[in-house]
Coordinates of C-alpha atoms and ligand atoms in Angstrom, one line a residue:
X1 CA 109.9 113.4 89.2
X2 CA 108.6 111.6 91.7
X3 CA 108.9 107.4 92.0
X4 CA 106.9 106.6 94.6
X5 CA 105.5 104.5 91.7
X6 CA 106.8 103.2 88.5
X7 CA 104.9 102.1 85.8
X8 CA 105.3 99.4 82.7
X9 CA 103.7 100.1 79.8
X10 CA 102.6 98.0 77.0
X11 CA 101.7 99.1 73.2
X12 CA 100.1 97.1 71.1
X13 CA 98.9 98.9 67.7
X14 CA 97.1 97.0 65.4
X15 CA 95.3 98.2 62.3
X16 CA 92.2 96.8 60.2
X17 CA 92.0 97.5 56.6
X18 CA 88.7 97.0 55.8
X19 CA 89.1 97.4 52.3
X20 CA 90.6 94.4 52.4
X21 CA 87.0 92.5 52.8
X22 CA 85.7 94.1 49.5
X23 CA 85.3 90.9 47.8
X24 CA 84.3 88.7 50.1
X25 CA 81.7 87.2 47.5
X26 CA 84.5 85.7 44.8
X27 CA 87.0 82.7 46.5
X28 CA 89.7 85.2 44.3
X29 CA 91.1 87.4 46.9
X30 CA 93.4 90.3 45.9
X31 CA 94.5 91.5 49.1
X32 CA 97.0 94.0 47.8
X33 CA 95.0 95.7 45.3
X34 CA 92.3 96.1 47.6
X35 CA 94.1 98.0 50.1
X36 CA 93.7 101.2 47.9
X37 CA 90.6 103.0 47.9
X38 CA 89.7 104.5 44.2
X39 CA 87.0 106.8 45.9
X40 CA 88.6 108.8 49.1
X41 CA 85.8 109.1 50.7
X42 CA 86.5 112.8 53.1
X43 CA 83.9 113.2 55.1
X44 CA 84.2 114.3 59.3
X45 CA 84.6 111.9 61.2
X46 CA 81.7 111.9 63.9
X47 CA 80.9 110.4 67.4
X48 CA 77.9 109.5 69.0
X49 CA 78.3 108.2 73.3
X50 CA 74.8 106.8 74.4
X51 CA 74.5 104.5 77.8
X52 CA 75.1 101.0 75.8
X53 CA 77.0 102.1 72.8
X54 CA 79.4 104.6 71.0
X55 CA 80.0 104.8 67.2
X56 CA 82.3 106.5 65.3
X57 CA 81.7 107.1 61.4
X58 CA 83.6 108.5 58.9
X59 CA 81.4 108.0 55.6
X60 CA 83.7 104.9 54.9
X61 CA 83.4 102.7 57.7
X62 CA 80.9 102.7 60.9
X63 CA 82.4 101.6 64.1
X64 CA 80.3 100.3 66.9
X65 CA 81.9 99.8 70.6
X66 CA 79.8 98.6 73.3
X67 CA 80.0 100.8 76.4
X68 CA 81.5 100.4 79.0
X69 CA 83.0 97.0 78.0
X70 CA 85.0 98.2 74.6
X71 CA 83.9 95.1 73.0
X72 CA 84.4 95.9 69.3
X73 CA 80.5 94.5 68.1
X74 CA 79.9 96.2 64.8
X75 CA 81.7 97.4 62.1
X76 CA 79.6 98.9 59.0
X77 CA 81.4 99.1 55.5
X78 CA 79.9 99.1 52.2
X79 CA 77.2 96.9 51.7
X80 CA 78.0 94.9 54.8
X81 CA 75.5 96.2 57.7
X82 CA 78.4 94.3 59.6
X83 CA 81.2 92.4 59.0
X84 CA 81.3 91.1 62.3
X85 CA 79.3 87.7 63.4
X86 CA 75.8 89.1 64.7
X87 CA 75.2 86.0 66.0
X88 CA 77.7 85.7 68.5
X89 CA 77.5 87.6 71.7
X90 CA 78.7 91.2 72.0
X91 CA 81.6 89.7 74.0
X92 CA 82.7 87.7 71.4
X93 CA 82.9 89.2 68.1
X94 CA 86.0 92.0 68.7
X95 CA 87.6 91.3 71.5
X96 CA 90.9 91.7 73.9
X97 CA 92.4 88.8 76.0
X98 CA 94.9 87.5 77.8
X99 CA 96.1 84.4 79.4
X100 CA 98.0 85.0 82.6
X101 CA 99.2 82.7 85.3
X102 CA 98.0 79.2 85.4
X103 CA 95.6 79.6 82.7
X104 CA 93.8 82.4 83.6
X105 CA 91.9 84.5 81.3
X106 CA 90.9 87.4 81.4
X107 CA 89.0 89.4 78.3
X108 CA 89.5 92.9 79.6
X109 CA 86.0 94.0 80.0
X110 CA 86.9 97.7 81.0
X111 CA 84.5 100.0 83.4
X112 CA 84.8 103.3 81.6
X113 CA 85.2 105.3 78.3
X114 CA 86.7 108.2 77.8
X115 CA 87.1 110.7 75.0
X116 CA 90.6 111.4 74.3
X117 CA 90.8 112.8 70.7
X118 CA 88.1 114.5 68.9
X119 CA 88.0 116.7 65.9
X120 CA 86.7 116.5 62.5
X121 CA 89.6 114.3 61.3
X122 CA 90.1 112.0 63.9
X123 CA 88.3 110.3 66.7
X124 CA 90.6 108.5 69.4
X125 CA 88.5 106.7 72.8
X126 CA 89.9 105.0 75.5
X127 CA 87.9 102.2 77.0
X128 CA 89.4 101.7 80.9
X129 CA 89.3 99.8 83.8
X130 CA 92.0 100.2 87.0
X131 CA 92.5 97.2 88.9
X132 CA 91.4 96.7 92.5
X133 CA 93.3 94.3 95.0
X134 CA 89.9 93.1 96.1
X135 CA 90.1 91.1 92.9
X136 CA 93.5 89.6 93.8
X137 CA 93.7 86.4 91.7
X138 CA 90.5 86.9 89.4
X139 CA 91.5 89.5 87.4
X140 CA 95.2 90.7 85.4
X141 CA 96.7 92.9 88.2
X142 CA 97.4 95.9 85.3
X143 CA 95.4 98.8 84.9
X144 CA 93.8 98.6 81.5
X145 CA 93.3 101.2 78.5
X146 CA 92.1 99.9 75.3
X147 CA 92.5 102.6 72.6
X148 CA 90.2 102.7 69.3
X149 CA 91.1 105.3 67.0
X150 CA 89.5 106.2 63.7
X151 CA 90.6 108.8 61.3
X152 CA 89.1 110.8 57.9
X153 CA 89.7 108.7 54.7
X154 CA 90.6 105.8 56.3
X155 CA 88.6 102.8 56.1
X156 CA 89.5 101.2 59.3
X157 CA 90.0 101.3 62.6
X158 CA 93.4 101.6 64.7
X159 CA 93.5 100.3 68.2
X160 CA 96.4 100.2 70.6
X161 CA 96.6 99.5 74.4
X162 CA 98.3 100.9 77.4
X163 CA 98.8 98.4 80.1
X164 CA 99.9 99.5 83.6
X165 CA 101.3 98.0 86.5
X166 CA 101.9 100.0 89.6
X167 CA 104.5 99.0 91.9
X168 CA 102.5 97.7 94.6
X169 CA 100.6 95.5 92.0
X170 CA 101.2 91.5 92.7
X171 CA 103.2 89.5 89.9
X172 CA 101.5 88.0 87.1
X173 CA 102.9 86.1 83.9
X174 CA 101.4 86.7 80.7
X175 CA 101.8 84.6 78.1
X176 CA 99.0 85.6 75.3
X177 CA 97.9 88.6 74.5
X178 CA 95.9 89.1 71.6
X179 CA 93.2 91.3 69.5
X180 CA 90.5 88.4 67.7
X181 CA 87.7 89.2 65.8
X182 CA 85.0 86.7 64.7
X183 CA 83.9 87.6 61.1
X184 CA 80.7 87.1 59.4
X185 CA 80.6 83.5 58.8
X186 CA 78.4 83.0 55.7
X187 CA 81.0 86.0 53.8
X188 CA 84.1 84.8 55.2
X189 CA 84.7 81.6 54.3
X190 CA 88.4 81.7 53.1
X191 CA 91.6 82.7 54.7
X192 CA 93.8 85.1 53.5
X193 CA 97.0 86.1 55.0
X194 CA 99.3 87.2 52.1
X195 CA 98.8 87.1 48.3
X196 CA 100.3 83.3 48.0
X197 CA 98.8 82.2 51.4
X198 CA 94.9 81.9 50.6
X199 CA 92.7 79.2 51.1
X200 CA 88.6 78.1 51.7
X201 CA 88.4 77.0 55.3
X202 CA 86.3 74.8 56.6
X203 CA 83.3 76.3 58.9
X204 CA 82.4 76.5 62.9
X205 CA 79.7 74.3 61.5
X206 CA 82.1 71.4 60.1
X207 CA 83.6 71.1 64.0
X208 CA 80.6 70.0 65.8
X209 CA 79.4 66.6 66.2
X210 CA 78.0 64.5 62.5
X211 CA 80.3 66.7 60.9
X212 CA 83.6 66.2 62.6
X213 CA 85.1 64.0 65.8
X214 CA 87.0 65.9 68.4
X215 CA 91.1 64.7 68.8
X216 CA 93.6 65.3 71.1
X217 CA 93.7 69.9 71.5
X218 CA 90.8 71.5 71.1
X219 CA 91.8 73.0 68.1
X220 CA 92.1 69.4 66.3
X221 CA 88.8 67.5 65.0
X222 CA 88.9 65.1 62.4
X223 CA 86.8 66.3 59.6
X224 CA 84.4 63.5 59.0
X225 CA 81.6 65.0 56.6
X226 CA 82.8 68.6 55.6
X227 CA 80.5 70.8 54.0
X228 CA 83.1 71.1 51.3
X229 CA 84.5 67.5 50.2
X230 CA 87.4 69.1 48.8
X231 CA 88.7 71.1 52.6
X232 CA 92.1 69.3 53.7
X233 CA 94.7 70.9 56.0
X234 CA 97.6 72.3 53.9
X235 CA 100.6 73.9 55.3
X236 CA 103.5 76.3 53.4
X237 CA 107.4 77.4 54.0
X238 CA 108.6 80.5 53.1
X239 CA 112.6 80.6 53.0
X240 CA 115.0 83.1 51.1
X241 CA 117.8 81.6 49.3
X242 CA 121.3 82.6 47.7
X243 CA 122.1 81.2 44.6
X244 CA 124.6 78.1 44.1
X245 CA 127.9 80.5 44.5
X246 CA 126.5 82.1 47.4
X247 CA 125.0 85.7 46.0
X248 CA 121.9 87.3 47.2
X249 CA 119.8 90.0 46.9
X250 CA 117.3 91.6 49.2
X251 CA 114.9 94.1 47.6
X252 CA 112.2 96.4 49.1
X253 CA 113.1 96.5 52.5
X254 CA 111.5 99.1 54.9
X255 CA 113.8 101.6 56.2
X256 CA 115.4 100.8 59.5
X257 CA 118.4 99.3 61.3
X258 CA 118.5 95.6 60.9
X259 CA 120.9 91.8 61.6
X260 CA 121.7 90.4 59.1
X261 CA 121.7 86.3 59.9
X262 CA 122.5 83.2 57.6
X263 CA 122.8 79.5 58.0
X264 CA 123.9 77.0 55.8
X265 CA 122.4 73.4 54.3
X266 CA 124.5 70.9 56.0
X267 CA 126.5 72.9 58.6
X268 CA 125.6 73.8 62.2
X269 CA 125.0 76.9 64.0
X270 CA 124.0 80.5 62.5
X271 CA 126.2 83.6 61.0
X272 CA 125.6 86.7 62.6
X273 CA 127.0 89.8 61.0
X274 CA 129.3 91.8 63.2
X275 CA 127.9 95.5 62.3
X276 CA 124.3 96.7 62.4
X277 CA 123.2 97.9 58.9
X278 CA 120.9 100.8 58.7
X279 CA 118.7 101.1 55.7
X280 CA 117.4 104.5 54.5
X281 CA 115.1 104.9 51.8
X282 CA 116.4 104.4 48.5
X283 CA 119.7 102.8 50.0
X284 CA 121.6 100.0 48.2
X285 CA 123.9 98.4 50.5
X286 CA 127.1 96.0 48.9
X287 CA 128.0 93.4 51.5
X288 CA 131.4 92.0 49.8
X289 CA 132.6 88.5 50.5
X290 CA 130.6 87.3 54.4
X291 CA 132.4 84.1 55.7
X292 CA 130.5 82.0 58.1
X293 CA 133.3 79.5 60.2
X294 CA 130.6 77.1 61.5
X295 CA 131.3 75.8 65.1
X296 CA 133.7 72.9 65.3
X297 CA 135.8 72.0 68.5
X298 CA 137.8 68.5 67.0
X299 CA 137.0 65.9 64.5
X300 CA 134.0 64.2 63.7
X301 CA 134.1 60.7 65.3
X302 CA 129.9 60.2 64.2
X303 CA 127.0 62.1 63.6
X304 CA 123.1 61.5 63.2
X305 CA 121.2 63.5 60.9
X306 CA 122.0 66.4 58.4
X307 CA 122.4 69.8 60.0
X308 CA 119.7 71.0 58.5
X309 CA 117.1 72.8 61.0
X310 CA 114.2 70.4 60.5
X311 CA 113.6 66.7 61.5
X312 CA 112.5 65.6 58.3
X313 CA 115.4 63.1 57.1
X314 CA 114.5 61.2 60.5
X315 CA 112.3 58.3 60.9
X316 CA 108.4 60.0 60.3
X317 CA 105.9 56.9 60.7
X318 CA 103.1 55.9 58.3
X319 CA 99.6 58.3 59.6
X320 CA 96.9 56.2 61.2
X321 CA 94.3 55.0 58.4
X322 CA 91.7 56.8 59.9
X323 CA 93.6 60.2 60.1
X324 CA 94.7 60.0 56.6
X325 CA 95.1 63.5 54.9
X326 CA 95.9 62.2 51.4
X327 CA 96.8 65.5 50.0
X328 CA 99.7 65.8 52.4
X329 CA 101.1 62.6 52.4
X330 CA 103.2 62.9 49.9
X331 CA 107.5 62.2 50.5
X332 CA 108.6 65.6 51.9
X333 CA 105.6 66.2 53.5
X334 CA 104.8 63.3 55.3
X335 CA 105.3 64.4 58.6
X336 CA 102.1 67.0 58.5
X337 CA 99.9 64.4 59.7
X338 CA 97.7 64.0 62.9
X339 CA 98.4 61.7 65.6
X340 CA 102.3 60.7 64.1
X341 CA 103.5 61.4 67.9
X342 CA 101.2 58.8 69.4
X343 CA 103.4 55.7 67.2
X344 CA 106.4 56.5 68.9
X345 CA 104.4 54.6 71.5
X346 CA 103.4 51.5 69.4
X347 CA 106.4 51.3 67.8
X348 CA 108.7 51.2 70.7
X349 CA 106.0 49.9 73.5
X350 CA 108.3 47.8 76.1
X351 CA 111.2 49.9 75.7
X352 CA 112.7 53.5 74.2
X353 CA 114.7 54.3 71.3
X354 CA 118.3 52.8 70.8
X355 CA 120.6 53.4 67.9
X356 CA 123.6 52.3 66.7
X357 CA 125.9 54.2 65.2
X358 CA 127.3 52.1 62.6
X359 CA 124.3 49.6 62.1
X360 CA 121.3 52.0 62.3
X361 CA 119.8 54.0 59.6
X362 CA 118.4 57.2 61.0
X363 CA 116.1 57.6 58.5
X364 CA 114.5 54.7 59.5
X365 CA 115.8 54.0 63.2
X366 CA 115.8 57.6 64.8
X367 CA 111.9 58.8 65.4
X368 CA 111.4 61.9 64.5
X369 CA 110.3 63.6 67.7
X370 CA 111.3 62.8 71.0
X371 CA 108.0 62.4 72.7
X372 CA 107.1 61.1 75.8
X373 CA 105.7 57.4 76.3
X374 CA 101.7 57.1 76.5
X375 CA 100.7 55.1 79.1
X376 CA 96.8 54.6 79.0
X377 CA 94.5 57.2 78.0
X378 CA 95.5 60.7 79.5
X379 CA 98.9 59.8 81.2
X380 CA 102.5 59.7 79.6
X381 CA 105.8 59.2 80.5
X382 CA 109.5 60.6 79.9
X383 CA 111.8 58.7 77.8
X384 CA 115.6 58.0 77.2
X385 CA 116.7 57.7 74.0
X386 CA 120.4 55.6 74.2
X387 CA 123.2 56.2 71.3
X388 CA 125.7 53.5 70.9
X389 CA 129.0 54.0 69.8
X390 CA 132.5 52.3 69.6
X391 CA 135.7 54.4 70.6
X392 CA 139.0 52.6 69.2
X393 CA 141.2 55.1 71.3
X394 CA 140.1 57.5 74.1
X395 CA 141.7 60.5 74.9
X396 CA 141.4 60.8 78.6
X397 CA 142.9 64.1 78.8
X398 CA 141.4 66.0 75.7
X399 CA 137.6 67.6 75.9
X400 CA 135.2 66.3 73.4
X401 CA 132.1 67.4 72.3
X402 CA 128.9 66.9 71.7
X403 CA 126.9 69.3 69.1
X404 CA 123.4 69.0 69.8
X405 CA 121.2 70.8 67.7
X406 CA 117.6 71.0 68.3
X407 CA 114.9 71.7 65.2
X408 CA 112.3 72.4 67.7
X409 CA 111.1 72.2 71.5
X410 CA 108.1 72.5 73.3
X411 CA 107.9 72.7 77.3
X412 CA 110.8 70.1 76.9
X413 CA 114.2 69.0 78.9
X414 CA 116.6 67.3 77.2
X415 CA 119.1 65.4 79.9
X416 CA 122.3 64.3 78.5
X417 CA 124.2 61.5 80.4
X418 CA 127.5 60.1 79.2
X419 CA 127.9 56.1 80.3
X420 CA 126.5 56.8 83.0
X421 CA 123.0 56.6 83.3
X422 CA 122.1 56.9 87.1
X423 CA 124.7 59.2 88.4
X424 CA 123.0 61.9 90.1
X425 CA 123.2 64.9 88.2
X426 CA 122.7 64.9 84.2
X427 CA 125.9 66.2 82.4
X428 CA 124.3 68.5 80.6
X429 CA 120.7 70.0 80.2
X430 CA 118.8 71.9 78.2
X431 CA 116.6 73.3 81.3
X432 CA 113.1 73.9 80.3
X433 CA 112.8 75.0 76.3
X434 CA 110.8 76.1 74.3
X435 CA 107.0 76.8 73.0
X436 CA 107.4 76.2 69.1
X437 CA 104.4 73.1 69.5
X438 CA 105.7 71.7 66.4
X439 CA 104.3 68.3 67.3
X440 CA 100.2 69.1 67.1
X441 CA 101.1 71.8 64.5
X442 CA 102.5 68.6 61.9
X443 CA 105.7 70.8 61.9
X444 CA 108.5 69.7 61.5
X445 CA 111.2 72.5 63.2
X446 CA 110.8 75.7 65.3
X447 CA 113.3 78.2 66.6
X448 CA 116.7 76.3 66.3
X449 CA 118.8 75.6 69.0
X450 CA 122.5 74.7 68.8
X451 CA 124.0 73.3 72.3
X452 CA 128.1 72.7 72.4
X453 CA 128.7 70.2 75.5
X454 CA 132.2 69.9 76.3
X455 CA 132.8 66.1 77.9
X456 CA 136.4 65.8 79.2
X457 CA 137.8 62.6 78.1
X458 CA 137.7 60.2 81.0
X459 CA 133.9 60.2 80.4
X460 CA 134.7 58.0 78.2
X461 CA 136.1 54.3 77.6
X462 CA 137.7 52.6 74.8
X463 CA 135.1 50.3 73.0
X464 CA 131.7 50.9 73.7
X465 CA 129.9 53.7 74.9
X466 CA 126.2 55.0 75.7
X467 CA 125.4 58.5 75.6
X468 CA 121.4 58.8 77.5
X469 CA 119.4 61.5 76.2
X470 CA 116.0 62.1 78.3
X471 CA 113.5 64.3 78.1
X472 CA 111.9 64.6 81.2
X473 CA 109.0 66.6 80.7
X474 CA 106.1 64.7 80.2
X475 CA 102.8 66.4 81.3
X476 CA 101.3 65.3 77.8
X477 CA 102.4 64.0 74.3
X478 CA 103.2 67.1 72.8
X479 CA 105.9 68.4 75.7
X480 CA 108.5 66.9 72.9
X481 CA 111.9 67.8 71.2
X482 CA 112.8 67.2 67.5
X483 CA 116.7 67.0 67.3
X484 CA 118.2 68.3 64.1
X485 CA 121.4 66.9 63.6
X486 CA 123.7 65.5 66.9
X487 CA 127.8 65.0 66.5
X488 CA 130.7 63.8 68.5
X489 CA 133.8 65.4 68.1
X490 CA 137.1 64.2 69.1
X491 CA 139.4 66.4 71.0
X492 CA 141.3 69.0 69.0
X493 CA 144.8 67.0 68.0
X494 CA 146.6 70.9 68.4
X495 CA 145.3 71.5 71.7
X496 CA 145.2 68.2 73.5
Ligands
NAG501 C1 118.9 54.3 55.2 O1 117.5 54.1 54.9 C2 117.0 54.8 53.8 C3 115.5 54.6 53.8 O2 115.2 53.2 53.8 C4 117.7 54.4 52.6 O3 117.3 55.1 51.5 C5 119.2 54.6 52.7 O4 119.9 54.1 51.6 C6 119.7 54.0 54.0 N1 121.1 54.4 54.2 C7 122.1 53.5 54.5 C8 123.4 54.1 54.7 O5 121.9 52.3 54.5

């Protein structure tokens, strides 16, 4: 084989069940029962290529691709001439796109189509477009497929891609790449993503001006004047819990070879079987007795939070009036409010965060997100966050150290200086983390993070101490950290 050349390539498979639309008239969604259709519906499945469009039919379900482009623009099922928005532009109803680079977009608009599969039962087109170096910079260096496939008796349509880059191709990043579709407005008002998970949604029509007031991302308004009084933003948690002595169960799982990964309430770090387990169908695997031995290097001279994997037990300020989402502003849920990260910079406006160990409360002293200052309108600043501590005794030969867990991170850099806040190099960082955006999202954790620093002893002095935690990233207010739970330990009385 030759390799004059190599190539990546990318699948993505994705697959629309229509059925799933069927009653698009009730609010009362029933996504799982829908997914079965009563009448199997076995017709050929048939193409038609003409200069601007190609369509593939089945009997269930009509597909309509625009040609060249492969923009998806109609889909026919039942009743519904299309499900689709016929208002919007062919571009933008079913669509590819990825951002690339420094924000670049591109929505894959392809050059070419090309019949790959067809016979009575199945119907497979690829939609191309190779890239050119004369568009260095404009468009994704990759040579693009985008793959619509529709099959007898099914009411759908599957679509994968195949992206290639050839070696001589310049670099790009990609960050996002994603299938949308832009549905039928005046049908789909409602969201439904799993049987529990369902909710009315407020319409394109509630964001624009009289109705709504634009905020800080463009996916935030405020909704002043909904068309439906009762539309709030909600928000849900899914977890899977033993019970009290520690036994679990997990039923239905697909066949495959999985982890198997556990944390506790109130200690740090994860548990991470050894082995691999392999499930086949109709397996029923007996774990025995798992012991998780959390990570502990000496003992506990302090600690701030509860190792818990969210920032909730930590200081979440009251919600601008105006922002008010009273169905959410409840005790545990207080932190899903918009605009909580701009206090930080009312409530400590000449000067960051300090806390106490032994005098300050951190539910009440420890904000819970370590944002970056605002200073005027559009620009923001980084922040250090100082802990105080007393030492009786110091160990200036033993290691300490500091257990630094993070809830969640978002383009952040956490710095950590011990006494020292000016030497030249931090002690420890993070580096760049994270993309969780917990802050705009009203979350309250993301992917968890547990750091260990080891601090050899004559870091430290006898009385008091400072540990500086910055986070240095601070483009806008949501480049932020939440910490989960932080601890000093002493150094290990065997060892030392
Ligand atoms: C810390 O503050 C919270 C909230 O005000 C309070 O419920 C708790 O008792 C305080 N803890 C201590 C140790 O004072």
């Amino acid at each position: 084989m030759s390799h004059w050349r190599r190539k990546l390539v990318l699948w993505m498979v994705m697959v629309i069940q229509l059925s799933l639309f069927l009653s698009v008239f009730s609010t009362e969604i029933h996504a799982r029962k829908l997914l079965k259709d009563n009448h199997i519906n076995t017709n050929d499945v048939r193409l038609h290529i003409s200069d601007r469009q190609v369509i593939i039919d089945n009997g269930l379900v009509e597909v309509t691709i625009e040609n060249p482009s492969g923009y998806l623009i109609g889909v026919k099922y039942k009743e519904m001439e299309n499900v689709l928005e016929r208002r919007n532009h062919n571009s933008n109803r079913g669509y590819w796109d990825i951002v690339w680079d420094d924000d670049a977009y591109d929505k894959l608009e392809t050059k070419h189509v090309e019949v790959i599969t067809q016979t009575n039962d199945i119907v497979e087109l690829s939609f191309t477009k190779t890239w050119n170096s004369k568009n260095h910079g404009k468009t994704l260096p990759l040579n693009i497929q985008k793959r619509y496939i529709v099959r007898r008796g099914i009411s759908g349509v599957y679509m994968y891609g195949i992206f290639e880059r050839q070696e001589d191709f310049p670099e790009a990043h990609m960050y996002q790449i994603r299938i949308a579709f832009k549905l039928k407005e005046d049908k789909f008002r409602f969201m439904a993503i799993s049987d529990t998970i369902q909710r009315v949604m407020p319409q394109s029509e509630d964001r624009v001006k009289g109705h709504s007031k634009p905020l800080d991302f463009k996916e935030a308004v405020l909704l002043t004047n909904p068309s439906n009084p009762k539309l709030k933003g909600e928000g849900y948690q899914f977890w899977t819990q033993t019970d009290e002595i520690g036994r679990f169960n997990i039923k239905n799982v697909r066949p495959g070879v999985y982890n198997l990964y556990a944390w506790a309430h109130g200690f740090i770090g994860s548990y991470k079987l050894d082995l691999d387990i392999t499930i086949l169908p109709g397996n029923k695997i007996e774990l025995n007795t798992l012991i998780y031995d959390p990570p502990r290097n000496g003992p506990t001279l302090w600690e701030i939070g509860i190792p818990d994997r969210t920032a909730a037990e930590f200081f979440i300020p009251e919600p601008y009036p105006q922002y008010v989402n009273s169905i959410t502003n409840d005790g545990a849920d207080k932190f899903r409010q918009y605009g909580l990260w701009d206090r930080y910079s009312d409530i400590y406006r000449d000067s960051d965060l300090v806390y106490t160990v032994g005098t300050s409360n951190y539910s009440k002293d420890w904000f819970f997100a370590h944002v970056p200052r605002k200073i005027g309108d559009d620009r923001c600043r980084p922040t250090t966050w100082q802990i105080k501590y007393n030492l009786q005794d110091v160990n200036n030969r033993g290691t300490y150290t500091l257990q630094m867990a993070i809830a969640a991170a978002s383009f952040a850099e956490v710095e950590v200086q011990f006494n020292d806040p000016n030497s030249d190099r931090p002690h420890f960082t993070t580096k760049r983390i994270g993309y969780d955006n917990a802050v705009p999202r009203h979350g309250i954790h993301g992917l968890y993070r547990l750091y260990s620093i080891e601090v050899p002893g004559y870091r430290f002095r006898k009385g008091s101490n400072t540990i500086y935690l910055t986070q240095t990233r601070s483009d806008n207010s949501f480049e932020a950290v939440m910490y989960d739970y932080i601890r000093l330990e002493g150094p290990n009385s065997l060892n030392n």
